[in-house]
XYZ file of C-alpha atoms in Angstrom:
714
model
C -49.468 -0.533 -3.962
C -46.355 1.659 -3.955
C -45.111 -0.031 -7.115
C -48.499 0.605 -8.773
C -48.167 4.315 -7.959
C -44.699 4.272 -9.469
C -45.987 2.700 -12.710
C -48.685 5.359 -12.939
C -46.093 8.061 -12.271
C -43.935 7.007 -15.218
C -46.989 6.750 -17.477
C -48.356 10.161 -16.466
C -45.046 11.995 -15.895
C -45.086 13.890 -19.228
C -48.582 15.168 -18.394
C -47.616 16.088 -14.816
C -44.937 18.457 -16.119
C -46.702 21.702 -16.955
C -45.550 23.043 -20.315
C -45.842 26.583 -18.980
C -43.282 25.918 -16.235
C -39.535 25.402 -16.400
C -38.247 21.851 -15.987
C -36.873 22.263 -12.404
C -39.990 24.101 -11.240
C -42.167 21.307 -12.590
C -40.052 18.702 -10.805
C -40.221 20.626 -7.530
C -44.013 20.910 -7.837
C -44.322 17.181 -8.543
C -42.080 16.486 -5.537
C -44.331 18.562 -3.270
C -47.520 16.922 -4.571
C -46.515 13.250 -4.319
C -46.702 11.226 -1.112
C -45.055 8.100 -2.546
C -41.473 7.795 -1.282
C -40.275 5.713 -4.257
C -41.361 8.495 -6.604
C -39.677 11.081 -4.370
C -36.387 9.240 -4.798
C -36.571 9.520 -8.590
C -37.661 13.170 -8.529
C -34.759 14.098 -6.234
C -32.359 12.281 -8.583
C -33.769 14.155 -11.602
C -33.217 17.452 -9.774
C -29.687 16.424 -8.765
C -28.901 15.631 -12.426
C -30.352 18.961 -13.561
C -28.253 21.030 -11.134
C -25.002 19.015 -11.327
C -23.418 21.387 -13.901
C -25.242 24.506 -12.695
C -25.319 24.658 -8.876
C -23.265 22.125 -6.914
C -24.876 22.882 -3.543
C -28.381 22.269 -4.890
C -27.287 19.103 -6.688
C -25.691 17.759 -3.479
C -28.819 18.582 -1.451
C -31.188 16.659 -3.750
C -28.769 13.694 -3.975
C -28.604 13.483 -0.159
C -32.416 13.637 0.070
C -32.639 10.718 -2.384
C -30.199 8.696 -0.243
C -32.227 9.277 2.935
C -35.558 8.329 1.350
C -34.122 5.206 -0.346
C -32.678 4.024 2.970
C -35.992 4.620 4.700
C -37.745 2.444 2.071
C -34.893 -0.139 2.171
C -34.484 0.141 -1.610
C -30.781 -0.698 -1.815
C -30.337 -0.246 -5.589
C -32.043 3.141 -5.458
C -29.758 3.984 -2.525
C -26.677 3.013 -4.594
C -27.868 5.204 -7.487
C -28.325 8.140 -5.098
C -24.919 7.498 -3.470
C -23.316 7.740 -6.925
C -24.902 11.169 -7.469
C -23.783 12.249 -4.001
C -20.230 10.961 -4.578
C -19.966 12.892 -7.857
C -21.111 16.160 -6.279
C -18.683 15.737 -3.347
C -15.905 15.091 -5.869
C -16.866 18.236 -7.777
C -16.538 20.442 -4.666
C -13.200 18.836 -3.699
C -14.329 16.656 -0.772
C -12.432 13.616 -1.999
C -12.573 11.650 1.253
C -16.361 11.908 1.600
C -16.741 11.131 -2.110
C -14.708 7.943 -1.646
C -16.947 6.873 1.256
C -20.125 7.342 -0.807
C -18.705 5.446 -3.782
C -17.466 2.591 -1.577
C -20.985 2.218 -0.154
C -22.478 2.293 -3.662
C -19.957 -0.304 -4.906
C -20.710 -2.717 -2.037
C -24.424 -2.527 -2.890
C -24.121 -2.705 -6.693
C -21.806 -5.763 -6.548
C -24.379 -7.750 -4.553
C -27.014 -9.572 -6.716
C -29.150 -10.148 -3.602
C -30.333 -6.542 -3.763
C -32.097 -7.204 -7.064
C -34.982 -8.704 -5.100
C -38.096 -6.529 -4.768
C -36.496 -3.841 -6.944
C -38.863 -1.984 -9.311
C -36.871 -0.049 -11.827
C -37.262 2.015 -14.986
C -34.812 3.248 -17.622
C -36.001 6.215 -19.704
C -39.575 5.546 -18.502
C -39.416 1.885 -19.656
C -39.296 -1.044 -17.213
C -36.069 -3.088 -17.264
C -34.925 -6.158 -15.389
C -33.506 -5.652 -11.867
C -30.249 -7.376 -12.915
C -29.707 -4.975 -15.818
C -30.526 -2.018 -13.548
C -28.048 -3.233 -10.902
C -25.297 -3.685 -13.496
C -26.008 -0.220 -14.890
C -25.568 1.230 -11.395
C -22.334 -0.773 -11.042
C -21.183 0.703 -14.378
C -21.893 4.243 -13.180
C -20.084 3.539 -9.886
C -16.933 2.488 -11.772
C -17.227 5.667 -13.853
C -17.416 7.844 -10.723
C -14.518 5.918 -9.156
C -12.424 6.605 -12.269
C -13.194 10.330 -12.062
C -12.089 10.350 -8.399
C -8.878 8.484 -9.245
C -8.191 11.035 -12.003
C -8.601 13.917 -9.555
C -6.332 12.262 -6.969
C -3.619 11.487 -9.590
C -4.013 7.686 -9.531
C -3.837 6.920 -13.262
C -3.523 3.133 -12.938
C -6.751 2.836 -10.926
C -8.461 5.370 -13.215
C -7.792 3.205 -16.288
C -8.904 0.057 -14.436
C -12.301 1.504 -13.511
C -12.948 2.923 -17.013
C -12.220 -0.497 -18.523
C -14.599 -2.079 -15.999
C -17.246 0.373 -17.164
C -16.641 -0.695 -20.786
C -16.860 -4.381 -19.847
C -20.197 -3.950 -18.054
C -21.577 -1.593 -20.736
C -20.888 -4.196 -23.439
C -22.613 -6.839 -21.319
C -25.840 -4.853 -20.884
C -25.717 -2.992 -24.220
C -25.283 0.477 -22.668
C -23.981 2.647 -25.517
C -23.628 5.802 -23.417
C -21.324 3.937 -21.021
C -19.113 2.796 -23.892
C -19.032 6.329 -25.288
C -18.135 8.132 -22.034
C -15.549 5.572 -20.903
C -13.864 5.590 -24.336
C -13.881 9.411 -24.384
C -12.158 9.619 -20.984
C -9.678 6.838 -21.758
C -8.679 8.715 -24.918
C -7.830 11.784 -22.835
C -6.034 9.684 -20.181
C -3.802 7.894 -22.711
C -3.104 11.267 -24.361
C -1.692 12.519 -21.031
C 0.473 9.373 -20.929
C 1.655 10.242 -24.490
C 0.346 6.923 -25.832
C -1.010 8.583 -28.961
C -2.111 5.528 -30.956
C -4.106 4.097 -28.022
C -5.576 7.548 -27.293
C -6.591 7.915 -30.956
C -8.314 4.503 -31.011
C -10.434 5.252 -27.929
C -11.283 8.799 -29.046
C -12.365 7.650 -32.527
C -14.523 4.956 -30.917
C -16.178 7.576 -28.674
C -16.798 9.878 -31.668
C -18.322 7.040 -33.701
C -20.650 6.060 -30.841
C -21.783 9.676 -30.454
C -22.619 9.916 -34.164
C -24.554 6.637 -34.121
C -26.528 7.275 -30.939
C -27.105 10.998 -31.471
C -26.050 11.653 -27.842
C -23.595 14.509 -28.397
C -23.684 16.475 -25.141
C -20.100 15.429 -24.325
C -19.005 15.106 -27.963
C -17.110 18.402 -27.757
C -14.679 16.871 -25.230
C -13.941 14.006 -27.615
C -13.348 16.392 -30.529
C -10.977 18.503 -28.425
C -9.012 15.374 -27.461
C -8.766 14.329 -31.126
C -7.446 17.815 -31.941
C -4.741 17.472 -29.269
C -3.753 14.028 -30.566
C -3.405 15.214 -34.161
C -1.474 18.273 -32.983
C 1.029 16.002 -31.234
C 1.239 13.951 -34.418
C 2.150 17.204 -36.272
C -1.066 17.139 -38.313
C -1.986 20.767 -37.631
C -4.660 21.025 -40.315
C -6.695 18.201 -38.785
C -6.054 19.580 -35.296
C -7.499 23.014 -36.163
C -10.474 21.384 -37.865
C -11.311 19.361 -34.739
C -10.839 22.405 -32.462
C -13.373 24.394 -34.513
C -15.789 21.449 -34.684
C -15.473 20.917 -30.929
C -16.299 24.566 -30.253
C -19.300 24.423 -32.582
C -20.608 21.207 -30.962
C -20.201 22.627 -27.436
C -22.231 25.683 -28.423
C -24.964 23.577 -30.001
C -25.190 21.283 -26.956
C -24.902 24.257 -24.545
C -22.080 22.449 -22.714
C -20.146 25.349 -21.185
C -17.499 23.112 -19.604
C -16.641 21.562 -22.973
C -16.708 25.004 -24.617
C -14.221 26.450 -22.071
C -11.984 23.397 -22.530
C -11.849 23.791 -26.323
C -11.340 27.562 -26.126
C -8.400 26.979 -23.805
C -6.775 24.476 -26.166
C -7.157 26.542 -29.348
C -5.892 29.650 -27.526
C -2.746 27.808 -26.457
C -2.315 26.556 -30.018
C -2.384 30.070 -31.480
C -0.096 31.326 -28.713
C 2.429 28.656 -29.676
C 2.237 29.984 -33.241
C 2.638 33.628 -32.084
C -0.618 34.558 -33.842
C -1.580 37.657 -31.875
C -5.150 38.390 -32.978
C -6.404 34.787 -32.957
C -4.892 33.986 -29.562
C -6.362 37.153 -27.972
C -9.772 36.541 -29.589
C -10.101 32.989 -28.244
C -8.619 33.935 -24.849
C -11.412 36.507 -24.446
C -14.030 33.937 -25.528
C -12.633 31.509 -22.965
C -12.817 34.108 -20.182
C -16.411 35.046 -21.054
C -17.449 31.370 -21.064
C -15.812 30.754 -17.669
C -17.768 33.652 -16.166
C -20.979 31.968 -17.376
C -20.173 28.671 -15.627
C -21.294 29.764 -12.146
C -20.711 27.481 -9.132
C -19.601 24.412 -11.079
C -16.796 21.881 -10.840
C -13.247 23.153 -11.492
C -14.426 26.735 -12.053
C -11.397 28.162 -10.197
C -8.999 26.071 -12.275
C -10.768 27.150 -15.476
C -10.516 30.797 -14.358
C -6.778 30.441 -13.631
C -6.212 29.042 -17.151
C -8.260 31.870 -18.686
C -6.231 34.523 -16.811
C -2.990 32.860 -17.891
C -4.027 32.813 -21.571
C -5.103 36.476 -21.428
C -1.753 37.368 -19.874
C 0.157 35.527 -22.613
C -2.010 36.991 -25.410
C -1.659 40.599 -24.176
C 2.072 40.094 -23.693
C 2.328 38.802 -27.285
C 0.431 41.911 -28.402
C 2.844 44.117 -26.392
C -0.017 45.490 -24.242
C 1.979 45.132 -21.046
C -0.444 46.903 -18.663
C -3.160 44.335 -19.436
C -0.590 41.534 -19.447
C 0.680 42.416 -15.947
C -2.898 42.707 -14.673
C -3.797 39.191 -15.782
C -0.410 37.864 -14.715
C -1.199 38.938 -11.154
C -4.688 37.426 -11.327
C -3.160 34.199 -12.655
C -0.730 33.919 -9.736
C -3.386 34.636 -7.084
C -5.971 32.260 -8.586
C -3.503 29.432 -9.158
C -2.235 29.776 -5.601
C -5.824 29.489 -4.319
C -6.453 26.424 -6.506
C -3.184 24.854 -5.328
C -3.964 25.448 -1.640
C -7.479 24.038 -2.023
C -6.105 20.989 -3.822
C -3.452 20.349 -1.149
C -6.067 20.730 1.593
C -8.470 18.351 -0.148
C -5.725 15.824 -0.808
C -4.575 16.015 2.826
C -8.109 15.373 4.086
C -8.447 12.531 1.568
C -5.129 11.129 2.758
C -6.134 11.206 6.434
C -9.370 9.393 5.670
C -7.508 6.752 3.631
C -4.966 6.288 6.436
C -7.771 5.800 8.979
C -9.520 3.358 6.638
C -6.274 1.444 6.264
C -5.921 1.049 10.037
C -9.578 0.019 10.311
C -9.146 -2.650 7.648
C -6.014 -3.950 9.358
C -7.880 -4.287 12.663
C -10.770 -5.946 10.824
C -8.320 -8.413 9.302
C -6.924 -9.298 12.737
C -10.422 -9.808 14.116
C -11.304 -12.055 11.176
C -8.196 -14.148 11.724
C -9.058 -14.678 15.404
C -12.622 -15.518 14.491
C -11.511 -18.065 11.879
C -9.218 -19.765 14.414
C -12.070 -20.084 16.889
C -14.371 -21.468 14.206
C -11.789 -24.101 13.238
C -11.331 -25.123 16.874
C -15.082 -25.466 17.436
C -15.401 -27.394 14.168
C -12.853 -29.996 15.296
C -14.672 -30.452 18.615
C -18.129 -30.596 17.039
C -17.161 -33.369 14.646
C -18.150 -34.233 11.157
C -21.673 -32.869 11.530
C -20.396 -29.267 11.896
C -17.852 -29.497 9.086
C -20.191 -28.203 6.363
C -21.256 -25.231 8.481
C -17.618 -24.260 9.065
C -16.913 -24.504 5.335
C -19.744 -22.089 4.576
C -18.533 -19.613 7.177
C -14.966 -19.759 5.801
C -16.245 -19.201 2.266
C -18.178 -16.114 3.347
C -15.240 -14.703 5.271
C -12.840 -15.262 2.393
C -15.185 -13.386 0.096
C -15.336 -10.466 2.527
C -11.550 -10.574 2.855
C -11.191 -10.325 -0.921
C -13.378 -7.214 -0.992
C -11.530 -5.659 1.948
C -8.155 -6.329 0.289
C -9.371 -4.725 -2.918
C -10.305 -1.530 -1.050
C -7.006 -1.663 0.875
C -4.995 -1.873 -2.362
C -6.838 1.167 -3.679
C -6.223 3.191 -0.498
C -2.525 2.265 -0.409
C -2.138 3.339 -4.028
C -3.767 6.695 -3.265
C -1.527 7.060 -0.200
C 1.568 6.974 -2.417
C 0.125 9.506 -4.878
C -0.311 12.259 -2.244
C 2.518 11.451 0.164
C 5.147 13.294 -1.894
C 3.071 16.534 -1.851
C 2.704 16.458 1.950
C 6.411 15.753 2.451
C 7.274 18.733 0.215
C 5.033 20.999 2.327
C 6.863 19.887 5.490
C 10.249 20.586 3.881
C 9.165 24.053 2.794
C 8.069 24.861 6.360
C 11.543 23.870 7.622
C 13.163 26.034 4.928
C 11.167 29.056 6.142
C 12.454 28.583 9.688
C 16.033 28.178 8.386
C 15.782 31.433 6.431
C 14.483 33.459 9.386
C 17.292 32.240 11.656
C 20.048 32.748 9.079
C 18.853 36.296 8.378
C 19.548 37.177 12.023
C 22.913 35.384 12.004
C 24.178 37.276 8.970
C 23.119 40.654 10.402
C 25.830 40.614 13.125
C 28.906 40.438 10.818
C 27.293 42.977 8.485
C 26.906 45.407 11.407
C 30.614 44.965 12.205
C 31.557 45.592 8.579
C 29.434 48.753 8.434
C 30.744 50.105 11.774
C 34.445 49.546 10.980
C 33.943 51.023 7.522
C 32.579 54.230 9.101
C 35.516 54.349 11.525
C 38.037 53.887 8.681
C 36.370 56.690 6.753
C 36.943 59.049 9.692
C 40.516 57.756 10.207
C 41.307 58.341 6.540
C 40.277 61.996 6.929
C 42.504 62.326 10.030
C 45.350 60.630 8.125
C 45.170 63.228 5.353
C 45.162 66.052 7.910
C 48.223 64.671 9.757
C 50.131 64.197 6.488
C 49.307 67.775 5.506
C 50.682 68.928 8.883
C 53.784 66.802 8.490
C 53.042 64.667 11.561
C 54.234 61.432 9.988
C 54.505 59.527 13.251
C 50.829 60.185 14.014
C 49.967 59.406 10.409
C 51.680 56.024 10.714
C 49.751 55.283 13.894
C 46.471 56.144 12.153
C 47.463 54.010 9.162
C 48.147 51.127 11.532
C 44.663 51.532 13.014
C 43.155 51.579 9.525
C 44.993 48.373 8.658
C 43.764 46.711 11.853
C 40.208 47.769 11.085
C 40.521 46.432 7.541
C 41.581 43.072 8.952
C 38.455 43.071 11.116
C 36.301 44.035 8.116
C 37.874 41.184 6.149
C 37.300 38.763 9.052
C 33.616 39.636 9.438
C 33.105 39.728 5.679
C 34.464 36.180 5.459
C 32.193 35.219 8.339
C 29.151 36.562 6.437
C 30.307 34.696 3.328
C 30.578 31.463 5.349
C 27.047 31.974 6.664
C 25.706 32.509 3.133
C 27.612 29.422 1.962
C 26.116 27.417 4.824
C 22.648 28.749 4.028
C 22.944 27.630 0.398
C 24.284 24.259 1.472
C 21.551 23.494 4.012
C 18.581 24.940 2.107
C 19.244 23.159 -1.170
C 17.717 19.772 -1.949
C 19.601 16.825 -0.517
C 22.146 15.274 -2.861
C 21.772 11.949 -1.096
C 25.573 11.643 -0.806
C 27.221 11.241 2.598
C 30.179 13.464 3.415
C 32.419 14.004 6.463
C 30.617 16.472 8.725
C 31.423 18.106 12.064
C 28.336 17.037 14.020
C 29.063 19.500 16.865
C 29.187 22.456 14.447
C 26.024 21.219 12.746
C 24.139 21.015 16.070
C 25.401 24.429 17.200
C 24.453 26.049 13.887
C 20.915 24.649 13.849
C 20.399 25.511 17.533
C 21.078 29.188 16.767
C 19.080 29.085 13.531
C 16.061 27.562 15.297
C 16.157 30.126 18.081
C 16.535 33.120 15.753
C 13.813 31.720 13.480
C 11.394 31.638 16.419
C 12.505 35.107 17.510
C 11.745 36.359 13.984
C 8.157 35.150 14.426
C 7.740 36.379 18.017
C 10.057 39.082 19.411
C 8.880 38.325 22.982
C 10.158 34.757 22.852
C 13.142 34.083 25.140
C 14.848 30.858 26.093
C 17.992 29.506 27.743
C 20.196 27.210 25.657
C 22.752 24.834 27.186
C 25.233 22.802 25.142
C 27.594 19.958 25.962
C 29.610 18.844 22.930
C 32.040 15.918 22.941
C 35.093 17.285 21.096
C 36.518 13.774 20.605
C 33.855 12.872 18.051
C 35.483 14.531 15.045
C 33.779 14.264 11.652
C 31.325 11.494 10.745
C 29.888 10.463 7.366
C 26.289 11.687 7.042
C 24.053 13.558 4.608
C 24.272 16.962 6.344
C 21.083 18.443 4.801
C 18.974 15.489 5.986
C 20.429 15.154 9.499
C 20.255 18.965 9.789
C 16.499 18.819 9.134
C 16.140 16.182 11.879
C 18.083 18.279 14.412
C 16.160 21.435 13.463
C 12.819 19.637 13.885
C 13.745 18.263 17.338
C 15.054 21.650 18.541
C 11.932 23.461 17.252
C 9.766 20.937 19.112
C 11.832 21.417 22.265
C 11.497 25.229 22.146
C 7.749 24.867 21.549
C 7.326 22.415 24.460
C 9.365 24.523 26.911
C 7.441 27.677 25.952
C 4.140 25.848 26.579
C 5.379 24.722 30.016
C 6.349 28.270 30.998
C 2.902 29.548 30.018
C 1.342 27.102 32.529
C 3.553 27.979 35.518
C 3.307 31.062 37.755
C 6.943 32.056 38.188
C 9.257 35.046 38.420
C 10.214 36.780 35.141
C 12.526 34.622 33.034
C 16.240 35.370 32.801
C 15.980 35.790 29.066
C 18.516 34.455 26.608
C 22.197 34.239 27.533
C 24.485 36.188 25.205
C 26.576 33.052 24.657
C 25.592 29.407 24.978
C 26.513 28.303 28.529
C 28.509 25.177 29.168
C 26.712 22.071 30.366
C 25.450 22.105 33.962
C 23.381 18.911 33.837
C 19.849 18.168 32.729
C 18.228 18.907 36.111
C 19.623 22.323 37.066
C 17.055 23.966 39.404
C 17.971 27.439 38.041
C 16.093 26.571 34.853
C 12.958 25.135 36.432
C 10.636 27.963 35.342
C 12.528 29.270 32.287
C 12.133 27.871 28.766
C 15.322 25.841 28.491
C 16.709 23.561 25.813
C 19.740 21.304 26.259
C 21.670 19.767 23.377
C 24.409 17.265 24.001
C 26.657 15.087 21.834
C 28.629 12.072 22.996
C 30.480 9.104 21.612
C 29.804 5.573 22.759
C 32.883 3.365 23.427
C 33.792 0.367 21.239
C 31.756 -2.804 21.640
C 34.142 -4.287 24.200
C 33.247 -1.589 26.755
C 29.483 -1.591 26.340
C 28.847 -3.563 29.552
C 30.887 -0.977 31.441
C 28.619 1.797 30.144
C 25.420 -0.202 30.727
C 24.356 0.154 27.101
C 22.632 -3.229 26.902
C 21.824 -5.307 23.821
C 20.606 -2.335 21.775
C 24.206 -1.060 21.414
C 25.646 -2.213 18.050
C 29.166 -0.739 18.047
C 30.741 2.706 18.033
C 28.002 5.335 17.774
C 27.420 9.068 18.116
C 24.532 10.117 20.377
C 22.778 13.463 19.911
C 20.436 14.359 22.786
C 17.840 17.153 22.647
C 16.040 17.850 25.948
C 13.550 20.473 27.122
C 11.889 21.417 30.400
C 8.394 21.272 28.888
C 5.347 19.299 30.072
C 6.688 15.952 28.819
C 4.929 13.277 26.791
C 2.066 11.344 28.414
C 2.822 7.577 28.417
C -0.516 6.820 26.703
C 0.586 8.568 23.470
C 4.254 7.588 23.600
C 3.825 4.806 21.037
C 2.057 7.160 18.577
C 4.475 10.092 18.289
C 6.321 8.672 15.252
C 3.116 7.852 13.355
C 2.354 9.993 10.259
C -0.202 12.807 10.847
C -0.133 12.427 14.656
C 0.390 15.786 16.396
C -0.380 17.310 19.783
C -0.230 20.850 18.431
C -3.432 22.855 17.853
C -5.146 22.516 14.467
C -3.279 24.377 11.742
C 0.040 24.568 13.660
C 1.474 21.178 12.727
C 1.188 18.605 9.939
C 2.059 15.611 12.105
C 4.830 14.649 9.656
C 7.916 16.188 11.330
C 8.830 13.313 13.676
C 7.729 10.692 11.127
C 10.064 12.122 8.457
C 12.872 12.556 11.016
C 12.487 8.912 12.054
C 12.739 7.767 8.415
C 15.844 9.924 7.771
C 17.693 8.536 10.818
C 16.670 4.973 9.866
C 18.063 5.557 6.360
C 21.407 6.423 8.005
C 21.354 3.087 9.872
C 20.577 4.801 13.172
C 17.764 5.091 15.718
C 15.503 7.957 16.838
C 13.612 7.409 20.065
C 12.604 8.802 23.448
C 14.530 6.019 25.164
C 18.193 6.113 26.211
C 20.287 3.007 25.475
C 20.600 2.194 29.198
C 17.263 3.259 30.690
C 13.555 2.725 30.225
C 11.330 5.576 29.104
C 13.190 8.779 29.846
C 10.304 11.196 29.445
C 7.817 11.750 32.254
C 4.723 13.907 32.070
C 5.476 17.276 33.667
C 9.275 16.748 33.705
C 10.231 17.574 30.130
C 11.223 15.174 27.390
C 14.450 14.006 25.755
C 14.925 12.671 22.237
C 17.984 10.604 21.343
C 19.534 10.279 17.869
C 21.917 7.315 17.521
C 24.157 7.372 14.429
C 26.725 4.660 13.642
C 30.305 5.802 13.117
């Protein structure tokens, strides 16, 4: 009966839509009037399609309603179609992780021919076979997957999914699929600078648009052709395609395509220093962006429009307008960049969790297969066929799981570099704050002695005028002594600046002899002053114990410095947290100079934030039994120990602290990458980073502080 209602709906749909009403209003009215759930699914999908380039929130709402109703009716193909719409809207608003989940669900449904049963489907109000409908949904799913891979910078997977869309479109004779996939592949190969391949795909997309008459996205293809010909130095053809692309976008009322073409032709005229043309099209671009509303990439479009206006006004020598749009460009691009990093980070966390889930699933499958084989041997020949069927099914599931795992691992690599760069920039900020305090002390000395010398010079002139040459000589001697002090502190400031440049620059990757004691001492002060720059009320006691017999060792100082800085920052943070939880007398504050070592359990520091840093040198291999170093000792090594009197690390999370993205800090105060990156750096030096000493079991105890050990081979 429900299918009969659906047939009648498609027959009567043109009459149900009142000509006096707008299209969305008519759909909403039809949605309110129908009681058939299968029809509600289609109406919600029509509304989602209508709003997808106009109002993302509305489009997402109607797509989600279609998913819920399709699940209620157990119409799996309709559910996959709705999940595709939902995945596209989530992608458009930057929720890449949730988009991936929706598309994975849609893909698992669309790949399964079993869901063709009991499916009643229409295409453009004409009934089609369930198989063709399922393959069309599979085609759309690959298209959406490709768009997601494009947004998350995974070009290899993007090309794969577009080519899958072409393969399926050719199989079912879907011209629009061939056109859209070819159009996007043309743009993708253009970015890869494969101009001949890009030209072939773009021409194919243009030809399909002309034949089918479906030209809503034709403006994108024309703009891509213009870019290709421009790179081939055929400027006449390029301009012709830019103008044609703009005209097509206007005719089809495709604002996104219009903005895209305006942006490209503006940049072309800017490159030619044509003032009036570049300013004219920059203004048209800006006006078109303002008309987009809450659509996909609107912030990025706005940033490009501001940038083009800035360049055009600058070319016209209207600097007030140029500076205005330059500022707007910087602010908007920063917002777009932050949103993109946030979305990629969330996407990355979801992928990492999915990876762990798939690994656990793989282990469970392996155990299950072993049990099945054992039972099959005991059951005899009669159970052999049943076991074979079970193994076949599991292998098929394993293939699908591995395919998803390969995709997630590929995406993991594409975003990992951005997250690592964010962590490095955070460390650079802390370095800068600490060094600023360090350099202030010698500058104060220089200023003070300069003032004193100024006064002494005046006295010297007076004594010479009086003829008191003995006093004049004494004053001159004082001036010379002060100049030596000025020179000393000036050199000290220069050394600090030199050190700042050395440790803040990108790592050269080359090892060099380095005084590890000086490196530890420098980063201990920098870390403390960096924290003091953020919070003037912060105080802590610092205790050092350096083994002077170590000498210089071959390391990459910038990398090991980052490790030491990270461990010391963590120690200060942990000890400050512990103090906040204990009712104690006011802290002693910070000692003016670092005290010498008094042991790691001094009761005087029980209720004060305290950080210990110690270096030592292990003996040669022949003496390792004497020191109780055990089998983990591999020869002469340098140990760097960083200890705090914080709350310690609970044993239940001890095996997780070096995992990427794991952090015990409140949300927004840590990326969870510091210890993971530190671990990788020490490993790259052939060393070890752990919370275990070479001779003892777990050193850290909850409530008794924690100690991290860096072992570096000499």
